[in-house]
């Protein structure tokens, strides 16, 4: 867990965002997407030709309906209680504790390959969040990667993304 | 009795040593998936789907559907022992299952849950065996308007069945249709909604969406709760099993009600989760021990389990006969059929008899295998739950990343999975349902094609969807389903009852 948090994970930590805020953001995101869909469908043609409905015909109405539904969700959200929390600070810290490393993990996967990235990711997360010993963490990471390698590269012959280390080993 | 004969041929297909082996592998994997947080039926099958591309389709679907049965069984283990529903459809099982475990009756609760799951599935498979060929025969007469009307009914049922926030259901559904439309329009070849961005041109693969929404989203939600598993241990011995079995027949009426609710909710895509809540609610109302529900009544365990498993199984009926899945997992299986080159729908029963009946036979065998496996291996799976979340979380994330990558061997998909993960997290917390989103994404192209072909036939008039009694009644039923929440509200207001249910209902798929 994180160091400087007065009360950890019991829902008494200060609210990071209210539910109402998130409802409003989500409804707006839906409406933005709905409008984009309508605009793009209009651009490629949302009407009729001799061959029947144009490419934008169906998506245009989907976008329109999405806007209507989201507008109602937005109006409901505006009237909602301002006190109900969506997520507390302690909670969002825990969520980010897995999500940020995941971003780094996927970023590195491109360069060092999935197997090495996975082993490092598991080991680092175990050491950092689970306070496991370096040996246990490292071993778990390596074992998981070796199992994956055996399953995908050797047994099922489904190649995953590989980096320089696998290349040095002849794969 | 054509069905019985066909079924026996199916048993001949399913009973090959390879298929029986795959059945057990599937069940074990499924229970594991059902027990672990972040891996569920839908994304578990999605992750393993690419591994089956080279297998023979019958063996592949037997294994994948067994994963599904396993996951349905597995959800009960965590609910009863740890008060943590491993799957959304086992939330209702915690109500009485965990109190029973606290009173030292964990083994009885587990036996009742597994046996009830089995009975629910059995009723649904019997229903599939005898009604599927009829539905398929009937559906052979369907033209594009009928198909579109059935899909309309499917989607409207989501609005009607999910109490709570109909507008959120609609928004999520339209998002699914939008994602399905991205990429090449398969009629005109025009690019849609790609905005010149190259990776979008091939469109979204729903497998990525499923892995992200259900897998990563679930990990984030679980992480937030700062998981510490404090569970009861379980040992099941033959004596307890037999004693519990002796008690079960007296609940035959509950079984019957829950099975019917489950079958109905599975065919109309209400899904296993609402079915389990309904099964629980109905049992509570009718049972003489209704007031003891929530304190550790065995009837409160068997009612939701029977309904959930019946619904999960019945969801395969519309998938096989109409090509319209009744649940997200059935949608993933449908995606598998397409990859193996099988066109789901009524013709499957004519052209791919071995496949269909092999699958149906494997449902009987798979559930028997499932019952045996879970009764024997419960302590082992309960032990897995004692592994700290600091190990489980990154390992499941890695498995999800591998699953997303193998779909198209594309790094873009892995990033997309993370985006869908955040979306799944937010949607789950705001009660936007994920099932209609996934189903719309899977069925979007099919629905659009049926819609366009219908309009082509009618010259653009929407009246084609009410042009004959068949299509008209399906469309009419769809409209009733769509307007159901509003009709309900209206009736409630007319009776001047205080509004006791908030917009955000607990019932979520």
XYZ file of C-alpha atoms in Angstrom:
680
model
C 0.000 0.000 0.000
C 1.016 3.595 -0.213
C 3.024 5.244 2.489
C 1.415 8.544 3.476
C -2.226 7.701 3.704
C -3.961 8.292 7.007
C -6.658 5.679 6.540
C -6.152 3.103 3.940
C -8.792 1.517 1.757
C -11.749 1.679 4.116
C -13.702 4.165 2.046
C -13.051 6.898 4.588
C -10.280 8.415 2.526
C -11.206 11.760 0.913
C -13.155 11.572 -2.311
C -11.081 11.915 -5.461
C -14.068 12.362 -7.771
C -17.803 12.254 -7.255
C -20.074 9.940 -9.114
C -21.924 12.920 -10.532
C -18.743 14.263 -12.141
C -18.006 10.929 -13.783
C -21.611 10.549 -14.954
C -21.394 13.958 -16.604
C -18.006 13.288 -18.210
C -19.198 9.921 -19.526
C -22.413 11.367 -20.930
C -20.415 14.124 -22.637
C -17.972 11.610 -24.086
C -20.907 9.637 -25.491
C -22.369 12.787 -27.030
C -19.042 13.794 -28.518
C -18.703 10.353 -30.098
C -22.324 10.391 -31.247
C -21.794 13.752 -32.933
C -18.589 12.545 -34.587
C -20.448 9.519 -35.927
C -23.250 11.700 -37.304
C -20.793 14.112 -38.883
C -18.716 11.384 -40.528
C -21.818 9.522 -41.706
C -23.199 12.714 -43.183
C -19.838 13.265 -44.933
C -19.891 9.869 -46.675
C -23.609 10.136 -47.397
C -26.440 9.127 -45.122
C -29.228 9.199 -47.637
C -30.607 7.092 -50.454
C -29.365 6.380 -53.953
C -30.680 4.059 -56.632
C -28.613 1.249 -55.070
C -30.328 1.688 -51.725
C -29.136 3.145 -48.441
C -25.705 4.770 -48.491
C -22.870 3.749 -46.186
C -23.670 6.407 -43.622
C -27.392 5.686 -43.413
C -27.364 3.183 -40.555
C -24.525 4.762 -38.495
C -26.105 8.214 -38.802
C -29.200 7.108 -36.927
C -27.109 5.129 -34.445
C -25.210 8.351 -33.707
C -28.445 10.300 -33.410
C -29.962 7.795 -31.006
C -26.742 7.709 -28.991
C -26.943 11.479 -28.633
C -30.558 11.357 -27.474
C -29.888 8.612 -24.905
C -26.793 10.395 -23.617
C -28.557 13.733 -23.377
C -31.105 12.134 -21.070
C -28.313 10.493 -19.072
C -26.653 13.909 -18.823
C -29.818 15.605 -17.590
C -30.289 12.865 -15.011
C -26.677 13.219 -13.902
C -27.030 16.995 -13.467
C -29.846 16.404 -11.010
C -27.919 13.696 -9.138
C -26.622 13.886 -5.594
C -23.295 15.746 -5.343
C -22.115 13.817 -2.293
C -21.862 10.253 -3.590
C -18.209 9.417 -4.271
C -17.085 7.668 -7.450
C -13.680 6.808 -6.109
C -11.702 7.819 -3.032
C -8.051 8.884 -3.129
C -6.875 5.667 -1.533
C -8.829 3.643 -4.074
C -7.641 5.531 -7.130
C -4.064 5.153 -5.887
C -4.505 1.372 -5.849
C -6.075 1.395 -9.297
C -3.220 3.452 -10.684
C -0.738 1.157 -8.929
C -1.714 -1.563 -11.384
C -2.706 0.571 -14.355
C 0.419 2.735 -14.707
C 2.775 -0.270 -14.601
C 0.506 -1.916 -17.199
C 1.027 1.039 -19.533
C 4.798 0.808 -19.071
C 4.612 -2.971 -19.574
C 2.754 -2.703 -22.871
C 5.087 0.127 -23.952
C 8.166 -2.008 -23.378
C 6.625 -5.122 -24.915
C 7.176 -3.640 -28.351
C 10.940 -3.413 -27.795
C 11.995 -6.236 -25.498
C 9.331 -8.761 -26.428
C 6.365 -10.087 -24.505
C 8.178 -12.792 -22.534
C 10.864 -10.581 -20.996
C 8.444 -7.710 -20.392
C 5.988 -10.062 -18.670
C 8.632 -11.556 -16.377
C 9.870 -8.094 -15.360
C 6.330 -6.752 -14.924
C 5.239 -9.596 -12.641
C 8.467 -9.475 -10.622
C 8.416 -5.707 -10.146
C 4.735 -5.626 -9.210
C 5.127 -8.443 -6.685
C 8.139 -6.794 -5.069
C 6.589 -3.310 -5.044
C 2.946 -4.001 -4.100
C 3.173 -7.421 -2.468
C 6.509 -6.880 -0.635
C 7.718 -10.303 -1.715
C 11.428 -11.101 -1.599
C 13.463 -10.338 -4.708
C 14.072 -14.041 -5.221
C 10.417 -15.058 -5.012
C 9.304 -12.181 -7.230
C 11.936 -12.814 -9.869
C 11.340 -16.550 -9.887
C 7.562 -16.182 -10.285
C 8.037 -13.801 -13.219
C 10.474 -16.120 -14.969
C 8.360 -19.230 -14.373
C 5.209 -17.603 -15.787
C 7.117 -16.474 -18.884
C 8.679 -19.903 -19.405
C 5.234 -21.554 -19.154
C 3.827 -19.055 -21.658
C 6.766 -19.671 -23.983
C 6.315 -23.423 -23.837
C 2.590 -23.148 -24.420
C 2.583 -20.648 -27.260
C 5.877 -20.992 -29.167
C 6.362 -24.737 -28.744
C 3.027 -26.436 -28.087
C 0.466 -24.373 -30.018
C 2.943 -22.761 -32.457
C 1.338 -19.351 -31.997
C 4.193 -16.833 -32.112
C 4.038 -13.917 -29.678
C 6.014 -10.708 -29.976
C 9.704 -11.375 -29.291
C 12.719 -9.182 -28.636
C 16.544 -9.365 -28.800
C 16.901 -11.947 -26.007
C 14.744 -14.524 -27.771
C 16.580 -13.725 -31.007
C 19.909 -14.429 -29.251
C 18.504 -17.789 -28.138
C 17.640 -18.645 -31.710
C 13.883 -17.940 -31.820
C -38.025 -38.952 -32.706
C -35.502 -37.546 -35.118
C -33.917 -35.513 -32.344
C -33.158 -38.542 -30.199
C -31.509 -40.312 -33.097
C -29.509 -37.236 -34.016
C -28.549 -36.847 -30.372
C -27.177 -40.380 -30.237
C -25.079 -39.667 -33.293
C -23.924 -36.585 -31.438
C -22.893 -38.717 -28.473
C -20.872 -40.870 -30.842
C -19.031 -37.726 -31.989
C -18.549 -36.305 -28.512
C -17.460 -39.565 -26.905
C -14.154 -39.873 -28.746
C -11.189 -40.050 -26.338
C -9.783 -36.747 -27.632
C -13.063 -34.938 -27.086
C -13.545 -36.388 -23.609
C -10.022 -35.284 -22.739
C -10.721 -31.783 -24.041
C -13.937 -31.760 -22.045
C -12.064 -32.278 -18.783
C -9.367 -29.772 -19.774
C -12.097 -27.273 -20.585
C -13.945 -27.831 -17.308
C -10.768 -27.463 -15.248
C -9.749 -24.300 -17.085
C -13.293 -23.004 -16.771
C -13.489 -23.532 -13.018
C -10.093 -21.842 -12.684
C -11.332 -18.930 -14.775
C -14.528 -18.755 -12.758
C -12.597 -18.673 -9.488
C -10.010 -16.050 -10.442
C -11.033 -12.402 -10.377
C -10.615 -10.692 -13.736
C -11.056 -13.854 -15.746
C -14.601 -14.848 -16.558
C -16.482 -16.959 -19.056
C -16.525 -14.324 -21.791
C -12.925 -13.139 -21.700
C -11.590 -16.554 -20.740
C -13.066 -18.046 -23.890
C -11.936 -14.984 -25.865
C -8.334 -15.433 -24.730
C -8.283 -19.138 -25.543
C -10.146 -18.820 -28.848
C -7.037 -18.129 -30.993
C -5.462 -21.343 -29.695
C -8.300 -23.350 -31.212
C -8.092 -21.914 -34.730
C -6.138 -24.928 -35.925
C -8.310 -27.496 -34.148
C -11.236 -29.294 -35.694
C -14.313 -27.115 -35.019
C -16.284 -29.772 -33.139
C -13.439 -30.474 -30.720
C -12.776 -26.753 -30.375
C -16.346 -25.850 -29.483
C -16.588 -28.781 -27.082
C -13.543 -27.476 -25.218
C -14.659 -23.846 -25.284
C -18.225 -24.591 -24.221
C -16.855 -26.731 -21.383
C -14.813 -23.732 -20.265
C -18.117 -21.900 -20.115
C -19.767 -24.634 -17.991
C -16.706 -24.707 -15.781
C -16.881 -20.954 -15.258
C -20.559 -21.232 -14.359
C -19.709 -23.881 -11.752
C -16.657 -22.016 -10.498
C -18.427 -18.772 -9.674
C -20.205 -20.500 -6.799
C -16.984 -21.530 -5.049
C -15.809 -17.994 -4.305
C -19.329 -16.833 -3.463
C -19.843 -19.461 -0.797
C -16.368 -19.687 0.703
C -15.186 -16.093 0.396
C -18.335 -14.021 0.020
C -16.757 -12.737 -3.201
C -18.729 -13.490 -6.330
C -16.208 -14.795 -8.869
C -18.738 -14.046 -11.584
C -21.580 -11.531 -11.646
C -24.153 -14.313 -11.891
C -23.060 -15.722 -8.533
C -23.745 -12.537 -6.557
C -27.126 -13.907 -5.485
C -25.424 -17.104 -4.316
C -23.499 -15.147 -1.677
C -26.726 -14.105 0.069
C -27.288 -17.507 1.641
C -24.148 -19.375 0.604
C -21.715 -17.376 2.710
C -23.882 -17.428 5.869
C -24.048 -21.217 5.469
C -20.259 -21.378 5.239
C -19.973 -19.225 8.369
C -22.202 -21.703 10.191
C -19.858 -24.518 9.199
C -22.073 -25.788 6.408
C -19.774 -24.860 3.528
C -19.726 -28.400 2.164
C -23.516 -28.612 2.149
C -23.802 -25.233 0.441
C -21.246 -26.164 -2.208
C -22.871 -29.526 -2.879
C -26.268 -27.879 -3.192
C -24.864 -25.179 -5.493
C -23.067 -27.589 -7.810
C -25.969 -30.017 -7.967
C -28.394 -27.186 -8.680
C -26.143 -25.800 -11.398
C -26.161 -29.243 -12.922
C -29.942 -29.577 -12.742
C -30.461 -26.094 -14.218
C -28.135 -26.930 -17.088
C -29.774 -30.288 -17.654
C -33.235 -28.741 -17.979
C -31.859 -26.160 -20.414
C -30.044 -28.785 -22.504
C -33.207 -30.901 -22.686
C -35.044 -27.791 -23.815
C -32.376 -27.122 -26.460
C -32.425 -30.746 -27.666
C -36.116 -30.687 -28.422
C -36.812 -27.084 -29.389
C -33.645 -26.119 -31.285
C -34.420 -28.193 -34.400
C -37.949 -26.751 -34.472
C -36.721 -23.174 -34.084
C -34.117 -23.756 -36.777
C -36.700 -25.236 -39.150
C -38.992 -22.303 -38.491
C -36.160 -19.800 -38.961
C -35.299 -21.240 -42.377
C -38.330 -19.326 -43.659
C -36.929 -16.039 -42.349
C -36.015 -13.282 -44.781
C -33.967 -10.166 -43.986
C -36.900 -8.298 -42.362
C -37.591 -11.216 -40.008
C -33.919 -11.480 -39.111
C -33.683 -7.802 -38.399
C -36.858 -7.971 -36.327
C -35.413 -10.827 -34.252
C -32.263 -8.807 -33.667
C -34.360 -5.811 -32.744
C -36.155 -8.041 -30.251
C -32.799 -9.167 -28.870
C -31.650 -5.631 -28.249
C -34.973 -4.336 -27.009
C -35.053 -7.221 -24.524
C -31.911 -5.804 -22.942
C -33.759 -2.594 -22.246
C -36.836 -4.416 -21.014
C -35.058 -7.017 -18.875
C -32.431 -4.847 -17.233
C -34.286 -2.967 -14.601
C -32.738 0.314 -13.677
C -31.208 2.575 -16.252
C -32.765 2.043 -19.691
C -31.000 5.065 -21.174
C -27.629 3.758 -20.100
C -28.427 0.391 -21.648
C -29.316 2.202 -24.874
C -26.180 4.364 -24.835
C -23.952 1.306 -24.263
C -25.747 -0.578 -27.030
C -25.353 2.235 -29.557
C -21.686 2.464 -28.640
C -21.411 -1.200 -29.597
C -23.103 -0.569 -32.940
C -20.793 2.391 -33.565
C -17.683 0.315 -32.873
C -19.038 -2.378 -35.200
C -19.491 0.189 -37.980
C -15.869 1.383 -37.817
C -13.762 0.238 -40.747
C -14.801 -0.932 -44.170
C -18.485 -0.965 -45.032
C -18.870 -4.487 -46.376
C -21.565 -3.520 -48.852
C -20.082 -0.485 -50.583
C -16.430 -0.824 -49.576
C -16.476 2.708 -48.195
C -14.311 3.444 -45.139
C -16.338 4.633 -42.185
C -15.344 6.441 -38.999
C -11.641 5.823 -39.485
C -10.698 9.511 -39.799
C -7.682 8.487 -41.837
C -6.230 6.497 -38.950
C -4.753 3.348 -40.398
C -5.158 0.746 -37.609
C -8.883 1.520 -37.535
C -9.393 0.463 -41.141
C -9.743 -3.223 -40.364
C -12.275 -2.365 -37.691
C -12.566 -3.345 -34.050
C -12.327 -6.963 -33.098
C -14.871 -7.726 -30.416
C -12.475 -10.190 -28.780
C -10.237 -7.255 -27.837
C -13.228 -5.390 -26.449
C -14.286 -8.433 -24.415
C -10.808 -8.992 -22.987
C -10.450 -5.306 -22.095
C -13.943 -4.608 -20.783
C -14.357 -7.771 -18.743
C -10.730 -8.664 -17.955
C -8.797 -5.441 -17.381
C -11.911 -3.632 -16.155
C -12.491 -6.332 -13.546
C -8.850 -6.222 -12.387
C -9.110 -2.464 -11.852
C -12.360 -2.795 -9.905
C -10.935 -5.640 -7.799
C -7.703 -3.728 -7.191
C -9.668 -0.809 -5.852
C -11.208 -2.938 -3.141
C -7.689 -3.667 -1.901
C -8.445 -7.347 -1.880
C -7.766 -9.443 1.099
C -9.328 -12.863 0.818
C -10.589 -14.144 4.138
C -12.316 -17.364 3.383
C -13.597 -20.559 4.846
C -11.882 -23.746 3.838
C -13.872 -26.554 2.390
C -13.626 -30.278 2.302
C -16.345 -32.262 0.646
C -16.689 -35.923 1.441
C -19.076 -38.486 0.029
C -21.157 -38.567 3.203
C -22.007 -34.874 3.083
C -22.762 -35.084 -0.617
C -25.184 -37.968 -0.149
C -26.849 -36.328 2.833
C -27.315 -33.086 0.929
C -28.644 -34.904 -2.109
C -31.234 -36.598 0.076
C -32.579 -33.220 1.121
C -32.753 -31.692 -2.335
C -35.791 -33.438 -3.886
C -38.141 -31.638 -1.502
C -37.277 -28.392 -3.301
C -38.546 -29.669 -6.658
C -40.922 -26.723 -7.065
C -38.071 -24.242 -6.571
C -36.007 -26.143 -9.136
C -38.857 -26.025 -11.598
C -39.459 -22.287 -11.155
C -35.769 -21.396 -11.306
C -35.190 -23.553 -14.380
C -38.081 -21.940 -16.211
C -36.919 -18.443 -15.279
C -33.400 -19.366 -16.350
C -34.423 -20.836 -19.711
C -36.546 -17.815 -20.487
C -33.861 -15.312 -19.482
C -31.254 -17.213 -21.466
C -33.225 -17.316 -24.686
C -34.229 -13.680 -24.505
C -30.861 -12.167 -23.762
C -31.521 -11.275 -20.166
C -28.497 -13.341 -19.294
C -27.500 -15.411 -16.321
C -27.085 -12.514 -13.898
C -30.641 -11.139 -13.873
C -31.852 -14.746 -14.020
C -30.041 -15.582 -10.795
C -31.549 -12.570 -9.010
C -34.998 -13.417 -10.313
C -34.609 -17.050 -9.292
C -33.634 -15.936 -5.787
C -36.441 -13.405 -5.534
C -39.120 -15.830 -6.691
C -37.901 -18.579 -4.370
C -37.967 -16.141 -1.457
C -41.530 -15.153 -2.231
C -42.859 -18.697 -2.604
C -40.840 -20.542 0.009
C -42.382 -21.277 3.415
C -38.951 -20.401 4.821
C -38.873 -17.127 2.896
C -38.141 -15.065 5.982
C -34.997 -17.101 6.688
C -33.500 -16.194 3.308
C -30.244 -14.358 3.760
C -29.450 -16.198 6.989
C -28.195 -19.412 5.416
C -31.143 -21.217 3.809
C -30.076 -23.937 1.404
C -33.012 -23.036 -0.828
C -31.483 -19.572 -1.248
C -28.368 -21.202 -2.685
C -30.019 -23.590 -5.067
C -32.570 -21.167 -6.504
C -30.099 -18.641 -8.032
C -27.623 -21.343 -9.058
C -30.269 -23.316 -10.944
C -31.507 -20.182 -12.709
C -28.019 -18.907 -13.599
C -26.850 -22.187 -15.057
C -30.111 -22.733 -16.945
C -29.822 -19.233 -18.416
C -26.166 -19.658 -19.313
C -26.959 -22.882 -21.142
C -30.168 -21.696 -22.773
C -28.235 -18.729 -24.202
C -26.791 -21.160 -26.737
C -30.224 -21.902 -28.245
C -30.634 -18.606 -30.139
C -26.923 -18.643 -30.971
C -27.162 -22.014 -32.713
C -30.547 -21.616 -34.345
C -30.629 -17.922 -35.267
C -27.018 -16.834 -35.025
C -27.972 -14.454 -32.241
C -26.191 -15.091 -28.956
C -28.059 -14.736 -25.671
C -25.043 -13.796 -23.548
C -21.559 -12.281 -23.966
C -19.929 -15.701 -23.690
C -22.297 -17.108 -26.296
C -21.298 -14.112 -28.444
C -17.651 -15.075 -28.166
C -18.487 -18.678 -29.082
C -20.398 -17.324 -32.080
C -17.281 -15.404 -33.085
C -15.455 -18.717 -32.898
C -17.942 -20.378 -35.255
C -17.317 -17.619 -37.799
C -13.549 -18.088 -37.509
C -13.874 -21.843 -38.057
C -15.833 -21.084 -41.200
C -19.247 -22.086 -39.880
C -22.148 -19.742 -40.477
C -24.322 -19.771 -37.357
C -28.026 -19.828 -38.014
C -30.724 -22.224 -39.101
C -28.665 -23.753 -41.904
C -26.214 -25.102 -39.347
C -28.788 -27.760 -38.422
C -29.006 -28.870 -42.034
C -25.409 -28.597 -43.189
C -23.377 -29.252 -40.052
C -25.338 -31.963 -38.271
C -22.264 -33.571 -36.711
C -21.111 -30.273 -35.320
C -24.451 -29.218 -33.861
C -25.377 -32.553 -32.327
C -21.834 -33.177 -31.164
C -22.040 -29.873 -29.318
C -25.454 -30.617 -27.833
C -24.320 -34.075 -26.728
C -21.222 -32.521 -25.194
C -23.461 -30.245 -23.142
C -24.903 -33.300 -21.380
C -21.519 -34.920 -20.943
C -19.724 -31.686 -20.094
C -22.095 -30.907 -17.261
C -21.796 -34.407 -15.826
C -18.018 -34.098 -16.069
C -18.289 -30.635 -14.510
C -20.277 -31.872 -11.522
C -17.749 -34.640 -10.855
C -14.750 -32.354 -11.308
C -15.973 -29.575 -9.026
C -17.056 -31.949 -6.264
C -13.621 -33.564 -6.299
C -11.448 -30.474 -6.689
C -13.063 -27.804 -4.520
C -10.310 -27.732 -1.848
C -7.705 -27.270 -4.538
C -9.497 -24.335 -6.160
C -10.191 -22.797 -2.761
C -6.435 -22.891 -2.152
C -5.799 -20.932 -5.357
C -7.809 -18.105 -3.865
C -5.315 -17.817 -1.038
C -2.640 -16.709 -3.490
C -2.142 -12.990 -2.782
C -3.659 -10.584 -5.258
C -0.226 -8.976 -5.760
C 0.696 -12.122 -7.722
C -2.662 -12.812 -9.339
C -3.211 -9.287 -10.676
C -0.061 -8.977 -12.841
C -0.312 -12.600 -14.010
C -3.899 -12.112 -15.187
C -2.909 -8.871 -16.852
C -0.160 -10.711 -18.724
C -2.631 -13.424 -19.766
C -5.039 -10.764 -21.045
C -2.233 -9.049 -22.996
C -1.232 -12.369 -24.541
C -4.859 -13.055 -25.431
C -5.281 -9.641 -27.041
C -2.049 -9.968 -28.988
C -2.766 -13.422 -30.402
C -6.030 -12.327 -32.029
C -4.297 -10.489 -34.897
C -0.634 -10.438 -33.791
C -0.974 -6.691 -33.404
C 0.436 -4.400 -30.717
C -2.300 -1.872 -31.441
C -4.807 -4.406 -30.112
C -2.927 -4.620 -26.812
C -3.139 -0.839 -26.367
C -6.766 -0.962 -27.349
C -7.331 -3.594 -24.676
C -6.046 -1.149 -22.038
C -8.382 1.568 -23.354
C -11.317 -0.850 -23.163
C -10.122 -1.746 -19.667
C -10.508 1.825 -18.425
C -13.860 1.992 -20.159
C -14.945 -1.247 -18.484
C -13.887 0.114 -15.084
C -15.836 3.363 -15.469
C -18.879 1.652 -17.017
C -19.001 -0.948 -14.279
C -18.923 1.689 -11.574
C -21.570 3.810 -13.288
C -23.825 0.805 -14.057
C -23.566 1.049 -17.822
C -24.233 -2.586 -18.803
C -21.453 -4.280 -20.769
C -23.410 -7.178 -22.271
C -25.490 -5.117 -24.756
C -22.327 -3.288 -25.807
C -20.559 -6.543 -26.634
C -23.573 -8.059 -28.355
C -24.088 -4.942 -30.465
C -20.428 -5.046 -31.428
C -20.724 -8.694 -32.473
C -24.065 -8.416 -34.226
C -23.717 -4.868 -35.582
C -22.692 -5.811 -39.108
C -25.264 -8.586 -39.349
C -28.021 -6.328 -38.055
C -27.054 -3.561 -40.438
C -26.981 -5.915 -43.423
C -30.389 -7.323 -42.564
C -31.704 -3.782 -42.147
C -30.311 -2.604 -45.461
C -31.508 -5.645 -47.365
C -34.976 -5.233 -45.881
C -35.096 -1.593 -46.913
C -33.808 -2.443 -50.374
C -36.660 -4.882 -50.753
C -39.215 -2.341 -49.641
C -37.746 0.665 -51.426
C -36.899 2.419 -48.180
C -40.159 2.018 -46.334
C -39.895 1.039 -42.674
C -43.330 -0.560 -43.018
C -41.527 -3.693 -44.208
C -40.981 -4.565 -40.533
C -44.734 -4.855 -39.983
C -45.625 -6.092 -43.453
C -46.746 -9.601 -42.524
C -48.079 -11.208 -39.332
C -44.784 -12.940 -38.499
C -42.446 -9.990 -38.796
C -45.104 -7.705 -37.422
C -45.562 -9.680 -34.229
C -41.802 -9.937 -33.651
C -41.433 -6.187 -34.167
C -44.431 -5.562 -31.931
C -42.974 -7.729 -29.184
C -39.692 -5.843 -29.555
C -41.474 -2.535 -29.061
C -43.208 -3.816 -25.927
C -39.812 -4.898 -24.573
C -38.271 -1.544 -25.441
C -41.024 0.398 -23.735
C -41.311 -1.993 -20.779
C -39.333 0.122 -18.279
C -41.459 3.144 -19.175
C -44.694 1.176 -18.977
C -43.559 -0.076 -15.585
C -42.834 3.459 -14.396
C -46.187 4.653 -15.637
C -48.073 1.857 -13.902
C -46.133 2.575 -10.737
C -47.077 6.224 -10.872
C -50.721 5.415 -11.516
C -50.790 3.262 -8.423
C -49.098 6.142 -6.583
C -46.544 3.879 -5.092
C -43.475 5.592 -3.708
C -40.539 4.998 -5.999
C -38.503 2.485 -4.073
C -35.909 1.583 -6.633
C -33.267 4.104 -7.548
C -32.140 4.604 -11.121
C -29.040 2.584 -10.521
C -30.137 -0.902 -9.874
C -27.952 -3.627 -8.492
C -28.909 -5.967 -11.282
C -26.123 -5.818 -13.793
C -24.873 -8.191 -16.417
